[in-house]
Amino acid sequence: MKPLYPPANPNFSSGPCAKRPGYDVAKLKLDTLGRSHRSSLGKATLKEAIELTREILQIPSDYRIGIVPASDTGAMEMAMWSLLGERPVDVFSWESFGAGWLTDITKQLKLDGVTSYSADYGQLPELSQYNGANDCIFTWNGTTSGVCVPDGEWIADDREGLTICDATSAVFAMAMPWQKLDVTTFSWQKVLGGEGGHGIIILSPKAVARLESYTPAWPLPKIFRLTKGGKLIEGIFEGATINTPSMLCVADYIDALRWVESLGGLEACIAKSKSNLAVLENFVAQHDWIDFLASDAACRSNTSVCLSLSLEAAQVKQMIKLLDSEGVAYDIGAYRDAPSGLRIWCGATVESQDLEALVPWLNWAYHQVA
Ligand SMILES: Cc1ncc(COP(=O)(O)O)c(C=O)c1O
């Protein structure tokens, strides 16, 4: 039977993700608009975004947090171009974005001493192979396969290399062990449903020491430069951005951070995301035509939940189109490079009632096309 009620919010995209419940663009604090981002008001607002990020994500006080251009990709590439090449690098990848970082390293930076550990969609490579004498590149949550690392236990505390982690679909949804991470990046458009365009880069003291002691052999565009005269540009980490940010996006990010506070902070955000995943887990347990792409539950993402269906790829497309045309679910197709299936965002800006309302529609749509 066709279900009666659609989800109140049909936005289940894995980026940009759903806006927070109760979001109202008219309620953003917009006193910075039309002003210089380098005015005391502009800089204070950027600093507020940085310090709220630190507080909510429980980032150590000696780690630097910067707002940088070009979203998560900008933050990751800035880190790789600025830091890599000093020692061999181990690259762990298991889906499209991790594979993209490997391409950067091998085909663009053309580094020597690269060891690639990769796994197919749905699996993780053996993380214990990481050699702590080397640098390490990895993605905390593979957004396009729904596979995340279970923890940071495979990273030695006394490593000599730097760990550089793309955590864009993990922060605010998964616990991050900061002591294991030397560079962490994310963008606002993901877990908190913010806007695209800006990235966050988080540096450990060890990453800063590398920046100040090592100069890459290649030229760095201004947009990637974190040091001047061999010293860290501290201003970047205090609200003096490299170039002009969108203060509208900053206001939107601060609104999302304040919402996390009102929810009860990071732990509440993580718990909400996990209970969202539980709605889909219950549904999958009750239907034999749908399964998680992530074979091991310990590595199953609680944000970008990827599902395989016992349907041909063309039928999956039909099902996605049907749900879209019914106004029930938007943007839930698997990523273009990933195996055919569904990808349903379960971060904290999604309400579990909306997932409860969605699942009977999945069943209905499946039977329409099967
Ligand atoms: C794991 C991962 N890395 C990088 C990106 C690229 O992010 P952005 O478009 O914010 O640069 C994405 C976007 O979906 C992602 O999921």
Tab-separated table of N, CA and C in Angstrom, residues 139-294:
chain	number	residue	atom	x	y	z
A	139	THR	N	40.627	9.118	5.165
A	139	THR	CA	39.326	9.753	5.317
A	139	THR	C	38.658	9.099	6.531
A	140	TRP	N	38.165	9.908	7.485
A	140	TRP	CA	37.562	9.250	8.662
A	140	TRP	C	36.300	8.504	8.250
A	141	ASN	N	35.475	9.176	7.469
A	141	ASN	CA	34.243	8.522	6.986
A	141	ASN	C	34.207	8.616	5.463
A	142	GLY	N	34.187	7.473	4.827
A	142	GLY	CA	34.083	7.451	3.364
A	142	GLY	C	32.638	7.736	2.972
A	143	THR	N	32.404	8.970	2.567
A	143	THR	CA	31.017	9.411	2.344
A	143	THR	C	30.324	8.613	1.238
A	144	THR	N	31.114	8.114	0.284
A	144	THR	CA	30.464	7.468	-0.861
A	144	THR	C	30.316	5.953	-0.695
A	145	SER	N	30.883	5.397	0.386
A	145	SER	CA	30.674	3.953	0.613
A	145	SER	C	29.993	3.687	1.947
A	146	GLY	N	29.902	4.718	2.796
A	146	GLY	CA	29.271	4.510	4.109
A	146	GLY	C	30.124	3.643	5.021
A	147	VAL	N	31.447	3.702	4.800
A	147	VAL	CA	32.383	2.951	5.655
A	147	VAL	C	33.285	3.958	6.362
A	148	CYS	N	33.373	3.851	7.705
A	148	CYS	CA	34.221	4.767	8.468
A	148	CYS	C	35.239	3.967	9.265
A	149	VAL	N	36.299	4.632	9.702
A	149	VAL	CA	37.239	3.923	10.583
A	149	VAL	C	36.552	3.765	11.946
A	150	PRO	N	36.770	2.633	12.625
A	150	PRO	CA	36.040	2.418	13.886
A	150	PRO	C	36.564	3.284	15.020
A	151	ASP	N	37.865	3.639	14.963
A	151	ASP	CA	38.501	4.429	16.028
A	151	ASP	C	39.899	4.825	15.552
A	152	GLY	N	40.693	5.380	16.470
A	152	GLY	CA	42.060	5.791	16.094
A	152	GLY	C	43.123	4.904	16.726
A	153	GLU	N	42.712	3.743	17.218
A	153	GLU	CA	43.648	2.872	17.946
A	153	GLU	C	44.822	2.403	17.098
A	154	TRP	N	44.655	2.388	15.800
A	154	TRP	CA	45.703	1.917	14.878
A	154	TRP	C	46.784	2.983	14.651
A	155	ILE	N	46.594	4.155	15.226
A	155	ILE	CA	47.581	5.240	15.086
A	155	ILE	C	48.386	5.314	16.384
A	156	ALA	N	49.708	5.120	16.268
A	156	ALA	CA	50.551	5.103	17.474
A	156	ALA	C	50.674	6.509	18.058
A	157	ASP	N	50.658	6.575	19.387
A	157	ASP	CA	50.819	7.884	20.040
A	157	ASP	C	52.207	8.454	19.788
A	158	ASP	N	53.203	7.557	19.664
A	158	ASP	CA	54.580	8.048	19.495
A	158	ASP	C	55.023	8.047	18.027
A	159	ARG	N	54.045	8.164	17.111
A	159	ARG	CA	54.399	8.186	15.679
A	159	ARG	C	55.331	9.361	15.381
A	160	GLU	N	56.156	9.161	14.353
A	160	GLU	CA	57.027	10.269	13.918
A	160	GLU	C	56.363	11.048	12.790
A	161	GLY	N	55.568	10.350	11.979
A	161	GLY	CA	54.905	10.998	10.844
A	161	GLY	C	53.666	11.765	11.290
A	162	LEU	N	53.102	12.492	10.328
A	162	LEU	CA	51.864	13.238	10.588
A	162	LEU	C	50.671	12.455	10.048
A	163	THR	N	49.572	12.469	10.779
A	163	THR	CA	48.331	11.899	10.247
A	163	THR	C	47.485	13.055	9.716
A	164	ILE	N	47.062	12.920	8.472
A	164	ILE	CA	46.257	13.971	7.820
A	164	ILE	C	44.913	13.343	7.481
A	165	CYS	N	43.878	13.831	8.150
A	165	CYS	CA	42.579	13.153	8.097
A	165	CYS	C	41.487	14.048	7.506
A	166	ASP	N	40.882	13.568	6.426
A	166	ASP	CA	39.696	14.224	5.862
A	166	ASP	C	38.496	13.716	6.676
A	167	ALA	N	37.960	14.603	7.517
A	167	ALA	CA	36.898	14.172	8.438
A	167	ALA	C	35.582	14.876	8.131
A	168	THR	N	35.400	15.250	6.867
A	168	THR	CA	34.279	16.140	6.575
A	168	THR	C	32.907	15.549	6.879
A	169	SER	N	32.728	14.255	6.707
A	169	SER	CA	31.399	13.704	7.028
A	169	SER	C	31.424	12.936	8.343
A	170	ALA	N	32.413	13.252	9.188
A	170	ALA	CA	32.535	12.575	10.487
A	170	ALA	C	32.406	13.535	11.670
A	171	VAL	N	33.057	14.717	11.585
A	171	VAL	CA	33.021	15.632	12.730
A	171	VAL	C	31.562	15.994	13.061
A	172	PHE	N	31.266	16.166	14.308
A	172	PHE	CA	29.918	16.445	14.837
A	172	PHE	C	29.011	15.205	14.766
A	173	ALA	N	29.565	14.061	14.354
A	173	ALA	CA	28.746	12.840	14.306
A	173	ALA	C	29.498	11.645	14.873
A	174	MET	N	30.806	11.752	14.951
A	174	MET	CA	31.642	10.653	15.446
A	174	MET	C	32.686	11.251	16.391
A	175	ALA	N	33.109	10.484	17.386
A	175	ALA	CA	34.111	10.991	18.332
A	175	ALA	C	35.467	11.022	17.634
A	176	MET	N	36.145	12.152	17.704
A	176	MET	CA	37.451	12.275	17.052
A	176	MET	C	38.549	12.262	18.119
A	177	PRO	N	39.490	11.324	18.052
A	177	PRO	CA	40.594	11.294	19.039
A	177	PRO	C	41.679	12.273	18.627
A	178	TRP	N	41.592	13.501	19.108
A	178	TRP	CA	42.464	14.572	18.597
A	178	TRP	C	43.941	14.250	18.728
A	179	GLN	N	44.314	13.516	19.796
A	179	GLN	CA	45.745	13.224	19.988
A	179	GLN	C	46.305	12.351	18.862
A	180	LYS	N	45.416	11.679	18.148
A	180	LYS	CA	45.866	10.807	17.047
A	180	LYS	C	45.885	11.554	15.712
A	181	LEU	N	45.401	12.784	15.708
A	181	LEU	CA	45.216	13.497	14.438
A	181	LEU	C	46.069	14.761	14.397
A	182	ASP	N	46.923	14.851	13.385
A	182	ASP	CA	47.782	16.041	13.267
A	182	ASP	C	47.162	17.104	12.380
A	183	VAL	N	46.464	16.667	11.341
A	183	VAL	CA	45.714	17.615	10.511
A	183	VAL	C	44.331	17.016	10.304
A	184	THR	N	43.318	17.803	10.579
A	184	THR	CA	41.942	17.355	10.357
A	184	THR	C	41.241	18.427	9.542
A	185	THR	N	40.475	18.001	8.559
A	185	THR	CA	39.765	18.982	7.725
A	185	THR	C	38.274	18.624	7.645
A	186	PHE	N	37.477	19.671	7.473
A	186	PHE	CA	36.062	19.434	7.167
A	186	PHE	C	35.457	20.678	6.537
A	187	SER	N	34.240	20.533	6.028
A	187	SER	CA	33.553	21.685	5.433
A	187	SER	C	32.215	21.880	6.141
A	188	TRP	N	31.670	23.058	6.003
A	188	TRP	CA	30.441	23.397	6.736
A	188	TRP	C	29.192	22.773	6.136
A	189	GLN	N	29.292	22.408	4.859
A	189	GLN	CA	28.085	21.932	4.173
A	189	GLN	C	27.655	20.514	4.572
A	190	LYS	N	28.450	19.856	5.403
A	190	LYS	CA	28.155	18.452	5.707
A	190	LYS	C	27.300	18.295	6.963
A	191	VAL	N	27.964	17.867	8.065
A	191	VAL	CA	27.190	17.339	9.201
A	191	VAL	C	26.250	18.370	9.819
A	192	LEU	N	26.613	19.650	9.803
A	192	LEU	CA	25.719	20.637	10.413
A	192	LEU	C	24.797	21.301	9.392
A	193	GLY	N	24.856	20.846	8.157
A	193	GLY	CA	23.960	21.423	7.143
A	193	GLY	C	24.276	22.877	6.841
A	194	GLY	N	25.551	23.238	6.915
A	194	GLY	CA	25.954	24.615	6.617
A	194	GLY	C	26.069	24.847	5.115
A	195	GLU	N	26.764	25.923	4.762
A	195	GLU	CA	26.894	26.287	3.353
A	195	GLU	C	28.260	25.861	2.807
A	196	GLY	N	28.319	25.661	1.502
A	196	GLY	CA	29.564	25.285	0.842
A	196	GLY	C	30.513	26.475	0.748
A	197	GLY	N	31.745	26.205	0.353
A	197	GLY	CA	32.684	27.288	0.052
A	197	GLY	C	33.839	27.397	1.028
A	198	HIS	N	33.603	27.065	2.294
A	198	HIS	CA	34.665	27.246	3.283
A	198	HIS	C	35.071	25.943	3.920
A	199	GLY	N	36.363	25.838	4.208
A	199	GLY	CA	36.878	24.654	4.886
A	199	GLY	C	37.418	25.029	6.241
A	200	ILE	N	37.531	24.018	7.087
A	200	ILE	CA	38.199	24.198	8.377
A	200	ILE	C	39.419	23.288	8.369
A	201	ILE	N	40.541	23.836	8.823
A	201	ILE	CA	41.753	23.028	8.974
A	201	ILE	C	42.182	23.096	10.438
A	202	ILE	N	42.472	21.939	11.010
A	202	ILE	CA	42.848	21.858	12.426
A	202	ILE	C	44.250	21.249	12.485
A	203	LEU	N	45.167	21.960	13.124
A	203	LEU	CA	46.578	21.538	13.137
A	203	LEU	C	47.037	21.224	14.552
A	204	SER	N	47.698	20.091	14.712
A	204	SER	CA	48.323	19.772	16.006
A	204	SER	C	49.640	20.551	16.109
A	205	PRO	N	50.209	20.648	17.309
A	205	PRO	CA	51.512	21.318	17.439
A	205	PRO	C	52.560	20.667	16.536
A	206	LYS	N	52.472	19.346	16.355
A	206	LYS	CA	53.457	18.662	15.505
A	206	LYS	C	53.324	19.083	14.036
A	207	ALA	N	52.090	19.300	13.615
A	207	ALA	CA	51.875	19.757	12.235
A	207	ALA	C	52.436	21.169	12.064
A	208	VAL	N	52.254	21.994	13.084
A	208	VAL	CA	52.792	23.362	13.018
A	208	VAL	C	54.323	23.303	12.956
A	209	ALA	N	54.926	22.413	13.760
A	209	ALA	CA	56.394	22.281	13.754
A	209	ALA	C	56.867	21.869	12.357
A	210	ARG	N	56.147	20.971	11.697
A	210	ARG	CA	56.520	20.579	10.325
A	210	ARG	C	56.430	21.779	9.384
A	211	LEU	N	55.345	22.537	9.512
A	211	LEU	CA	55.172	23.698	8.630
A	211	LEU	C	56.334	24.677	8.784
A	212	GLU	N	56.812	24.812	10.028
A	212	GLU	CA	57.857	25.812	10.297
A	212	GLU	C	59.270	25.300	10.016
A	213	SER	N	59.383	23.957	9.796
A	213	SER	CA	60.745	23.423	9.616
A	213	SER	C	60.975	22.865	8.218
A	214	TYR	N	59.905	22.772	7.426
A	214	TYR	CA	60.033	22.096	6.127
A	214	TYR	C	59.431	22.974	5.038
A	215	THR	N	60.176	23.098	3.939
A	215	THR	CA	59.663	23.849	2.785
A	215	THR	C	59.545	22.890	1.610
A	216	PRO	N	58.347	22.713	1.088
A	216	PRO	CA	58.185	21.786	-0.040
A	216	PRO	C	58.993	22.241	-1.255
A	217	ALA	N	59.289	21.281	-2.113
A	217	ALA	CA	60.118	21.573	-3.296
A	217	ALA	C	59.320	22.278	-4.391
A	218	TRP	N	58.001	22.315	-4.265
A	218	TRP	CA	57.146	22.884	-5.313
A	218	TRP	C	56.610	24.256	-4.881
A	219	PRO	N	56.199	25.057	-5.851
A	219	PRO	CA	55.627	26.361	-5.480
A	219	PRO	C	54.247	26.205	-4.846
A	220	LEU	N	53.912	27.121	-3.961
A	220	LEU	CA	52.597	27.092	-3.308
A	220	LEU	C	51.826	28.353	-3.675
A	221	PRO	N	50.636	28.220	-4.225
A	221	PRO	CA	49.843	29.430	-4.470
A	221	PRO	C	49.486	30.110	-3.146
A	222	LYS	N	49.228	31.389	-3.198
A	222	LYS	CA	48.908	32.165	-1.995
A	222	LYS	C	47.801	31.499	-1.171
A	223	ILE	N	46.839	30.941	-1.889
A	223	ILE	CA	45.655	30.356	-1.250
A	223	ILE	C	45.998	29.145	-0.366
A	224	PHE	N	47.206	28.549	-0.568
A	224	PHE	CA	47.639	27.388	0.225
A	224	PHE	C	48.640	27.768	1.314
A	225	ARG	N	49.106	29.043	1.299
A	225	ARG	CA	50.260	29.361	2.152
A	225	ARG	C	49.870	29.600	3.605
A	226	LEU	N	50.435	28.780	4.485
A	226	LEU	CA	50.141	28.863	5.918
A	226	LEU	C	51.300	29.473	6.697
A	227	THR	N	52.442	29.690	6.003
A	227	THR	CA	53.605	30.268	6.693
A	227	THR	C	54.135	31.469	5.925
A	228	LYS	N	54.856	32.285	6.644
A	228	LYS	CA	55.546	33.422	6.016
A	228	LYS	C	56.909	33.527	6.701
A	229	GLY	N	57.967	33.543	5.892
A	229	GLY	CA	59.320	33.629	6.466
A	229	GLY	C	59.604	32.483	7.426
A	230	GLY	N	59.047	31.297	7.119
A	230	GLY	CA	59.328	30.125	7.960
A	230	GLY	C	58.524	30.090	9.259
A	231	LYS	N	57.591	31.022	9.458
A	231	LYS	CA	56.763	31.015	10.677
A	231	LYS	C	55.299	30.872	10.291
A	232	LEU	N	54.552	30.197	11.144
A	232	LEU	CA	53.112	30.051	10.914
A	232	LEU	C	52.454	31.435	10.860
A	233	ILE	N	51.529	31.617	9.936
A	233	ILE	CA	50.767	32.879	9.927
A	233	ILE	C	49.657	32.723	10.972
A	234	GLU	N	49.931	33.192	12.183
A	234	GLU	CA	49.007	32.948	13.308
A	234	GLU	C	47.640	33.582	13.060
A	235	GLY	N	47.635	34.690	12.317
A	235	GLY	CA	46.374	35.404	12.100
A	235	GLY	C	45.292	34.511	11.488
A	236	ILE	N	45.715	33.601	10.592
A	236	ILE	CA	44.723	32.719	9.935
A	236	ILE	C	43.915	31.963	10.990
A	237	PHE	N	44.557	31.675	12.117
A	237	PHE	CA	43.917	30.861	13.157
A	237	PHE	C	43.235	31.716	14.227
A	238	GLU	N	43.196	33.024	13.937
A	238	GLU	CA	42.536	33.941	14.875
A	238	GLU	C	41.479	34.777	14.168
A	239	GLY	N	41.154	34.390	12.944
A	239	GLY	CA	40.077	35.092	12.246
A	239	GLY	C	40.536	36.012	11.132
A	240	ALA	N	41.852	36.093	10.900
A	240	ALA	CA	42.344	36.915	9.773
A	240	ALA	C	42.557	35.957	8.594
A	241	THR	N	41.493	35.721	7.853
A	241	THR	CA	41.516	34.691	6.805
A	241	THR	C	42.486	35.069	5.669
A	242	ILE	N	42.890	34.070	4.872
A	242	ILE	CA	43.854	34.296	3.778
A	242	ILE	C	43.245	35.272	2.760
A	243	ASN	N	41.993	35.017	2.389
A	243	ASN	CA	41.307	35.953	1.478
A	243	ASN	C	39.874	36.134	1.993
A	244	THR	N	39.031	36.734	1.179
A	244	THR	CA	37.731	37.163	1.690
A	244	THR	C	36.748	35.997	1.823
A	245	PRO	N	36.239	35.761	3.016
A	245	PRO	CA	35.227	34.712	3.187
A	245	PRO	C	33.822	35.289	2.988
A	246	SER	N	32.848	34.422	2.855
A	246	SER	CA	31.452	34.873	2.852
A	246	SER	C	30.991	34.995	4.292
A	247	MET	N	30.730	36.218	4.735
A	247	MET	CA	30.285	36.404	6.114
A	247	MET	C	28.861	35.869	6.299
A	248	LEU	N	28.134	35.735	5.187
A	248	LEU	CA	26.802	35.110	5.263
A	248	LEU	C	26.948	33.629	5.639
A	249	CYS	N	27.926	32.957	5.002
A	249	CYS	CA	28.185	31.547	5.332
A	249	CYS	C	28.687	31.408	6.766
A	250	VAL	N	29.484	32.392	7.214
A	250	VAL	CA	29.995	32.350	8.590
A	250	VAL	C	28.823	32.467	9.571
A	251	ALA	N	27.903	33.396	9.286
A	251	ALA	CA	26.731	33.572	10.165
A	251	ALA	C	25.908	32.280	10.206
A	252	ASP	N	25.789	31.643	9.061
A	252	ASP	CA	25.027	30.396	8.952
A	252	ASP	C	25.701	29.283	9.764
A	253	TYR	N	27.045	29.239	9.718
A	253	TYR	CA	27.800	28.222	10.476
A	253	TYR	C	27.640	28.459	11.978
A	254	ILE	N	27.728	29.726	12.391
A	254	ILE	CA	27.577	30.036	13.825
A	254	ILE	C	26.169	29.650	14.298
A	255	ASP	N	25.179	29.885	13.455
A	255	ASP	CA	23.804	29.485	13.797
A	255	ASP	C	23.744	27.970	14.038
A	256	ALA	N	24.431	27.200	13.168
A	256	ALA	CA	24.429	25.735	13.314
A	256	ALA	C	25.152	25.318	14.598
A	257	LEU	N	26.259	26.006	14.903
A	257	LEU	CA	27.011	25.663	16.120
A	257	LEU	C	26.190	25.962	17.376
A	258	ARG	N	25.485	27.095	17.358
A	258	ARG	CA	24.639	27.447	18.517
A	258	ARG	C	23.517	26.424	18.671
A	259	TRP	N	23.033	25.916	17.544
A	259	TRP	CA	21.989	24.883	17.601
A	259	TRP	C	22.542	23.604	18.253
A	260	VAL	N	23.801	23.252	17.915
A	260	VAL	CA	24.415	22.062	18.541
A	260	VAL	C	24.476	22.265	20.055
A	261	GLU	N	24.848	23.472	20.476
A	261	GLU	CA	24.887	23.757	21.922
A	261	GLU	C	23.516	23.536	22.537
A	262	SER	N	22.472	24.032	21.847
A	262	SER	CA	21.117	23.929	22.418
A	262	SER	C	20.638	22.475	22.453
A	263	LEU	N	21.205	21.670	21.592
A	263	LEU	CA	20.840	20.246	21.544
A	263	LEU	C	21.472	19.477	22.703
A	264	GLY	N	22.563	20.042	23.262
A	264	GLY	CA	23.270	19.367	24.349
A	264	GLY	C	24.718	19.082	23.983
A	265	GLY	N	25.196	19.688	22.907
A	265	GLY	CA	26.611	19.562	22.549
A	265	GLY	C	26.920	18.353	21.690
A	266	LEU	N	28.211	18.082	21.609
A	266	LEU	CA	28.713	17.040	20.704
A	266	LEU	C	28.086	15.661	20.987
A	267	GLU	N	28.037	15.302	22.279
A	267	GLU	CA	27.536	13.965	22.613
A	267	GLU	C	26.089	13.808	22.139
A	268	ALA	N	25.288	14.864	22.298
A	268	ALA	CA	23.881	14.802	21.871
A	268	ALA	C	23.799	14.671	20.346
A	269	CYS	N	24.696	15.366	19.682
A	269	CYS	CA	24.726	15.340	18.217
A	269	CYS	C	25.067	13.928	17.717
A	270	ILE	N	26.069	13.327	18.362
A	270	ILE	CA	26.486	11.965	17.979
A	270	ILE	C	25.354	10.985	18.277
A	271	ALA	N	24.737	11.134	19.448
A	271	ALA	CA	23.662	10.206	19.833
A	271	ALA	C	22.498	10.312	18.856
A	272	LYS	N	22.199	11.529	18.425
A	272	LYS	CA	21.067	11.713	17.501
A	272	LYS	C	21.360	11.019	16.164
A	273	SER	N	22.575	11.174	15.707
A	273	SER	CA	22.965	10.553	14.445
A	273	SER	C	22.905	9.020	14.558
A	274	LYS	N	23.354	8.501	15.693
A	274	LYS	CA	23.325	7.037	15.876
A	274	LYS	C	21.890	6.527	15.957
A	275	SER	N	21.014	7.300	16.590
A	275	SER	CA	19.623	6.808	16.658
A	275	SER	C	18.953	6.928	15.291
A	276	ASN	N	19.409	7.875	14.479
A	276	ASN	CA	18.912	7.924	13.094
A	276	ASN	C	19.319	6.656	12.338
A	277	LEU	N	20.597	6.275	12.504
A	277	LEU	CA	21.065	5.050	11.846
A	277	LEU	C	20.239	3.852	12.313
A	278	ALA	N	19.891	3.830	13.606
A	278	ALA	CA	19.136	2.689	14.150
A	278	ALA	C	17.795	2.509	13.435
A	279	VAL	N	17.203	3.616	12.989
A	279	VAL	CA	15.923	3.502	12.261
A	279	VAL	C	16.146	2.686	10.980
A	280	LEU	N	17.233	2.976	10.296
A	280	LEU	CA	17.517	2.240	9.051
A	280	LEU	C	17.955	0.812	9.360
A	281	GLU	N	18.684	0.633	10.454
A	281	GLU	CA	19.103	-0.736	10.824
A	281	GLU	C	17.882	-1.615	11.090
A	282	ASN	N	16.901	-1.054	11.786
A	282	ASN	CA	15.672	-1.841	12.043
A	282	ASN	C	14.996	-2.203	10.743
A	283	PHE	N	14.929	-1.247	9.853
A	283	PHE	CA	14.256	-1.488	8.566
A	283	PHE	C	14.998	-2.563	7.764
A	284	VAL	N	16.323	-2.443	7.704
A	284	VAL	CA	17.124	-3.417	6.931
A	284	VAL	C	16.951	-4.816	7.534
A	285	ALA	N	16.904	-4.891	8.870
A	285	ALA	CA	16.759	-6.204	9.525
A	285	ALA	C	15.438	-6.872	9.151
A	286	GLN	N	14.438	-6.067	8.790
A	286	GLN	CA	13.104	-6.627	8.505
A	286	GLN	C	12.843	-6.889	7.025
A	287	HIS	N	13.799	-6.502	6.156
A	287	HIS	CA	13.562	-6.672	4.709
A	287	HIS	C	14.763	-7.316	4.042
A	288	ASP	N	14.517	-8.386	3.280
A	288	ASP	CA	15.660	-9.114	2.723
A	288	ASP	C	16.135	-8.547	1.383
A	289	TRP	N	15.461	-7.529	0.864
A	289	TRP	CA	15.875	-6.969	-0.426
A	289	TRP	C	16.816	-5.776	-0.290
A	290	ILE	N	17.145	-5.441	0.944
A	290	ILE	CA	18.012	-4.267	1.180
A	290	ILE	C	19.070	-4.619	2.218
A	291	ASP	N	20.301	-4.120	1.988
A	291	ASP	CA	21.384	-4.398	2.945
A	291	ASP	C	22.365	-3.217	2.966
A	292	PHE	N	23.171	-3.172	3.998
A	292	PHE	CA	24.196	-2.124	4.058
A	292	PHE	C	25.352	-2.477	3.130
A	293	LEU	N	25.904	-1.453	2.469
A	293	LEU	CA	27.093	-1.674	1.640
A	293	LEU	C	28.284	-2.017	2.548
A	294	ALA	N	28.329	-1.409	3.725
A	294	ALA	CA	29.388	-1.701	4.706
A	294	ALA	C	29.105	-3.067	5.315
